[in-house]
Short mmCIF file of C-alpha atoms in Angstrom, two decimals:
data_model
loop_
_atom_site.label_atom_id
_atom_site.label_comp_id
_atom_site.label_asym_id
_atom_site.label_seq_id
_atom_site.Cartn_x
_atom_site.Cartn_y
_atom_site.Cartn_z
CA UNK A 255 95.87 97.71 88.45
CA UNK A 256 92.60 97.61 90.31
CA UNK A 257 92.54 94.62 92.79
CA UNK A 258 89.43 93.87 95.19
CA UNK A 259 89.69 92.32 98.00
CA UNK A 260 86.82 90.41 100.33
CA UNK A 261 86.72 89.48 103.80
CA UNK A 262 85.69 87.38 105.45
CA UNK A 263 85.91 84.77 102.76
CA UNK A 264 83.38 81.98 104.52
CA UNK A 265 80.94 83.33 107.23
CA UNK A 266 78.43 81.43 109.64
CA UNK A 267 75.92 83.30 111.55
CA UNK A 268 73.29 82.33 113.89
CA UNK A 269 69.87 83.76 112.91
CA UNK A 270 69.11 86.97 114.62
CA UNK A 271 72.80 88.08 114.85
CA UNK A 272 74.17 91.28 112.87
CA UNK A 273 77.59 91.21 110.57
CA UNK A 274 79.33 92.87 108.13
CA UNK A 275 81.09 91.96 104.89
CA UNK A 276 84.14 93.97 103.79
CA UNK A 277 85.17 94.60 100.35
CA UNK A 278 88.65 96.80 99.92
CA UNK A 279 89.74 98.15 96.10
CA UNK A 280 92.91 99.36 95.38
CA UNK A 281 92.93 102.14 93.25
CA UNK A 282 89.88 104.55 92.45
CA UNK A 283 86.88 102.65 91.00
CA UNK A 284 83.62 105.21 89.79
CA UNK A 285 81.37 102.41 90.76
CA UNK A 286 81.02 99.17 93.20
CA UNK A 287 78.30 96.72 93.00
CA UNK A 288 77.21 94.08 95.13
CA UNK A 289 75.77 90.75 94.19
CA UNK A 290 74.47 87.19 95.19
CA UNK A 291 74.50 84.00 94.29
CA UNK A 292 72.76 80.92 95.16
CA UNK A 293 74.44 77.61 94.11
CA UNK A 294 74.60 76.70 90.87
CA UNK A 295 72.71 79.92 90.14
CA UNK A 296 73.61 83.30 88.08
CA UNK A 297 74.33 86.84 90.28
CA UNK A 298 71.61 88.69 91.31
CA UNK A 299 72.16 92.66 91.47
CA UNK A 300 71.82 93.98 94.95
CA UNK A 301 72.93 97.04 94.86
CA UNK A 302 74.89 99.91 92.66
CA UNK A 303 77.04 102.34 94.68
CA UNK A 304 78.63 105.77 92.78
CA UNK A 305 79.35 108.22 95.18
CA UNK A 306 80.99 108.78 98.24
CA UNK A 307 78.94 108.36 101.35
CA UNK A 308 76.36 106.58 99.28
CA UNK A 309 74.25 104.54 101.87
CA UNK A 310 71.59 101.61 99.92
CA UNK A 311 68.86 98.97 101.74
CA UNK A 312 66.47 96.50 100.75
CA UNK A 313 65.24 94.24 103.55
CA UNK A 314 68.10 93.25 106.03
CA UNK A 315 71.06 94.19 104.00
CA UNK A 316 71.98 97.58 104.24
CA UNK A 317 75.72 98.83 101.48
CA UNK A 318 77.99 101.63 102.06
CA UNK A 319 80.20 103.52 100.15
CA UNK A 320 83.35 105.36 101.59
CA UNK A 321 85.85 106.11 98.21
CA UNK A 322 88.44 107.90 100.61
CA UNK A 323 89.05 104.80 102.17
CA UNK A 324 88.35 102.51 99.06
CA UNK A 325 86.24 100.66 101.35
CA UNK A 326 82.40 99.36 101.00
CA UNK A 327 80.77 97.04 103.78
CA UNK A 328 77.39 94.99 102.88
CA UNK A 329 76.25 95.13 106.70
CA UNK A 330 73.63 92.10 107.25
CA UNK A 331 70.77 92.81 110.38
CA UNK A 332 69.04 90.37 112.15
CA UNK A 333 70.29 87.52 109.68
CA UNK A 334 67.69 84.64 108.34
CA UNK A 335 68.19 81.21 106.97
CA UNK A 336 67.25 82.98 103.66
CA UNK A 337 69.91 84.83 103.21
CA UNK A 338 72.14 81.97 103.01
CA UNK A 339 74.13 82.64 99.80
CA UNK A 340 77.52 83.66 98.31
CA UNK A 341 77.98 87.52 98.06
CA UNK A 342 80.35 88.94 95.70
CA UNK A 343 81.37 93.05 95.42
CA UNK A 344 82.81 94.22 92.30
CA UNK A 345 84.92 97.48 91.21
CA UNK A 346 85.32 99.15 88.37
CA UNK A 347 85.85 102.22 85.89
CA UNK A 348 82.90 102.84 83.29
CA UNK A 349 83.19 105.29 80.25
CA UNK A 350 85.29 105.51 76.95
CA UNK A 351 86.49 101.62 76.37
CA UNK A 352 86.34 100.49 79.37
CA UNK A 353 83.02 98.65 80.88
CA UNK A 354 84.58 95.92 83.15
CA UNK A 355 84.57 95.03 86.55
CA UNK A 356 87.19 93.32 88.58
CA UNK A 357 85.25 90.85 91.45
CA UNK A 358 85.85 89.93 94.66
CA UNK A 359 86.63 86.33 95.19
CA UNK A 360 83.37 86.75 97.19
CA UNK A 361 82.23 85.50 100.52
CA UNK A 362 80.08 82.75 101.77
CA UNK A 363 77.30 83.43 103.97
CA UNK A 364 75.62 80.22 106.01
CA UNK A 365 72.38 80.87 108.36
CA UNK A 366 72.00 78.78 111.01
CA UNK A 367 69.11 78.42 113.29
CA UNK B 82 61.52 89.93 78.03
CA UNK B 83 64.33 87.11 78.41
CA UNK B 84 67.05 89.13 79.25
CA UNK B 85 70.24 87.48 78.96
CA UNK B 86 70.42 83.73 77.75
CA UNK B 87 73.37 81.62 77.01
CA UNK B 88 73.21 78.42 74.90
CA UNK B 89 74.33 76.07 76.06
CA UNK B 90 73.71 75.33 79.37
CA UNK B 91 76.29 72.26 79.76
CA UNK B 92 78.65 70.88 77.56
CA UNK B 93 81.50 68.46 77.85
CA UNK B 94 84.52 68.62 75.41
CA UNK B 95 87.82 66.27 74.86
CA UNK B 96 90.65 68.45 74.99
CA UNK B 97 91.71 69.95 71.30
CA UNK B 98 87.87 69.84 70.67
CA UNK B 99 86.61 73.44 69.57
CA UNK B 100 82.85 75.14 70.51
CA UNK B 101 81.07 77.88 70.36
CA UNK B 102 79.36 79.46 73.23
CA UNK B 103 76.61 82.09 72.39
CA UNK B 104 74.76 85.01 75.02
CA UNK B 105 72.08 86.92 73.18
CA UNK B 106 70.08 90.31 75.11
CA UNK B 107 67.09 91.62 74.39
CA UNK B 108 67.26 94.75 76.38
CA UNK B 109 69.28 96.75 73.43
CA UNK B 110 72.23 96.93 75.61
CA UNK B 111 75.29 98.52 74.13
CA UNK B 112 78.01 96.45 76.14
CA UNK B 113 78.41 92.65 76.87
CA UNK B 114 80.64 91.04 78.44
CA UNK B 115 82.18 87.38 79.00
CA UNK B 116 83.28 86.35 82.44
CA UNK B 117 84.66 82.71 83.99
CA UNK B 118 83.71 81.85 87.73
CA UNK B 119 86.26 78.96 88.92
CA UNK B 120 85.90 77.92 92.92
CA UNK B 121 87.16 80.00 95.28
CA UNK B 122 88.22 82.50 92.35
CA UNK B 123 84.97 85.07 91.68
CA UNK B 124 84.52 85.87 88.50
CA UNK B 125 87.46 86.92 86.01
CA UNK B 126 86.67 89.14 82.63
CA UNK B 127 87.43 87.42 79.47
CA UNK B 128 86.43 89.07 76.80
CA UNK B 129 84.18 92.61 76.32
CA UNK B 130 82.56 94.42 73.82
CA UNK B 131 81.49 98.37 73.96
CA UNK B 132 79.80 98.21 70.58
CA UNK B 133 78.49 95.82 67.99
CA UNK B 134 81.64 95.24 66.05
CA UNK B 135 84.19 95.89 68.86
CA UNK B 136 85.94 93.40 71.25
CA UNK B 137 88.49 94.38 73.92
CA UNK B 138 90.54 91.83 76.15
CA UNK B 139 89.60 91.43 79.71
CA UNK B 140 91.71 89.90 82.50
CA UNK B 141 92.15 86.37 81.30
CA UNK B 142 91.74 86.27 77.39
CA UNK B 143 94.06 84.13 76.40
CA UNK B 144 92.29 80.63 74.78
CA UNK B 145 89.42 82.48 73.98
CA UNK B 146 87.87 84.25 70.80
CA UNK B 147 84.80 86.47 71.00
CA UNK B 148 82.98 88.05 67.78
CA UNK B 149 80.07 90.89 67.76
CA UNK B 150 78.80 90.79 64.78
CA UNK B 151 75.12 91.90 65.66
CA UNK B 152 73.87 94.11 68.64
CA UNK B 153 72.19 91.66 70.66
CA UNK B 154 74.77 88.90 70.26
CA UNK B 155 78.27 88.23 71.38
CA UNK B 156 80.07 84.99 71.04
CA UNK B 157 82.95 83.49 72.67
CA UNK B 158 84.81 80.58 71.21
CA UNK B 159 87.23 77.93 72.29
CA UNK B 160 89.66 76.61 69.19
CA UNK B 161 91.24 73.84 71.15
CA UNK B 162 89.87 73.20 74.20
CA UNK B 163 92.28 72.67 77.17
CA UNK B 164 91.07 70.97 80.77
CA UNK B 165 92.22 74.48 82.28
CA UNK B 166 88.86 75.65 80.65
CA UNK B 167 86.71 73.61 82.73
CA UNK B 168 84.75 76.28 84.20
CA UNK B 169 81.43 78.28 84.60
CA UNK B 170 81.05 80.42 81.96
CA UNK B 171 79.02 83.72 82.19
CA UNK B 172 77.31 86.42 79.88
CA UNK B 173 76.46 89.38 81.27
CA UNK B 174 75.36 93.19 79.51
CA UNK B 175 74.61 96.62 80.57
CA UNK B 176 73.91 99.69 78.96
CA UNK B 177 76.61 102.58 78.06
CA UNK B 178 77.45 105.48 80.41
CA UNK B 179 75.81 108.48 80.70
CA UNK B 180 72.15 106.53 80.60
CA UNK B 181 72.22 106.57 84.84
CA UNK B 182 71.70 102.68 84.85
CA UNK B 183 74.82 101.06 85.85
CA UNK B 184 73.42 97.47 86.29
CA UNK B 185 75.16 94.39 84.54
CA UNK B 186 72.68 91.94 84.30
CA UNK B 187 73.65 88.23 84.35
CA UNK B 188 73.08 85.09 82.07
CA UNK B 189 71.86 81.99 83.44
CA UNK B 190 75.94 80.46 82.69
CA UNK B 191 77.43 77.54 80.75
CA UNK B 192 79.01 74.93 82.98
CA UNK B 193 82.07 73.68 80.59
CA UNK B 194 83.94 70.68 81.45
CA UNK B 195 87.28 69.78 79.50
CA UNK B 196 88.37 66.40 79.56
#
């Protein structure tokens, strides 16, 4: 049974500083997404990750990919008030009948100046 | 393009009450899906569908019906509503494999409360 697991769970940054989420899955997973969410919002895609050693940036966050070690990290530089959110990372197997994902019970990012 | 919309939005019920919650795509994807996000819980599968006409059982189905009778549509109903339902319900769809898009895009979500 494919479990993901997040840490840390509740994270508070100063601006400027660098960090890095974790997100651990248990068995083999073809693909592992991250997302956010702003409160009372709906997830916003990030980023996709398929393959092993698969690196992925847009702005300040930077995702990696290592399947050996069933491990991905959403690495944040430089952080800003902006980014203030809830990130979640999600596993799962696609093809045949299976489409879902199992989720991360995500982690909460606060910015502070 | 709308994407993916869920009606309603908000909805109160009295427990043994029964609804209907509906997520409709216009991006012709092939698979939708039905998630809950309770606090402190991320989001849990309900119900999915690879196909118009085919459902499959996620992680937490149980309380929960889901039809797919036409492509762009997939339903998920409550028969008698319990206050263990109180939760934020989400729609999402994606295309099939093999396309090289991977994304499952989101609904806006249906905030349920069971009383």
């Amino acid at each position: 049974e494919l479990k993901v697991e997040q840490n840390p769970l509740f994270l508070s940054m100063q601006e400027g500083k660098n960090y890095t989420i974790y997100c651990n899955y248990s068995t083999t997973s073809d693909r592992l997404y991250w997302y956010r969410q702003d409160p009372g919002k709906s997830l916003e895609s990030l980023f996709v990750l398929l393959s092993n050693g698969a690196v992925k940036q847009e702005g300040r966050l930077m995702a990696s990919l290592d399947t050996k070690a069933r491990l991905s990290t959403l690495h944040i530089t430089a952080a800003v008030h902006d980014l203030s959110a809830t990130y979640f990372c999600a596993a799962g197997n696609y093809g045949g009948s299976q489409g879902n994902l199992i989720f991360g019970k995500g982690t909460k990012l606060s910015v502070k100046p | 393009n709308a994407g993916v919309t869920q009606t309603p939005k908000f909805r109160v019920l009295k427990t043994g009450q029964s609804m209907t919650l509906l997520c409709a795509q216009d991006m012709n994807h092939e698979y939708m899906y039905w998630y809950r996000q309770d606090p402190g819980m991320g989001l849990r599968l309900i119900h999915y569908s690879v196909g118009e006409g085919t459902t499959a059982k996620g992680e937490v189905p149980d309380g929960y019906n889901v039809s797919r009778l036409k492509k762009q549509n997939f339903l998920l109903g409550l028969e008698s509503a319990a206050p263990s339902q109180t939760s934020v319900y989400f729609c999402a769809s994606s295309p099939p494999p093999g396309q090289g898009r991977y994304e499952q895009y989101f609904g806006p979500g249906t905030r349920l409360t069971v009383t």
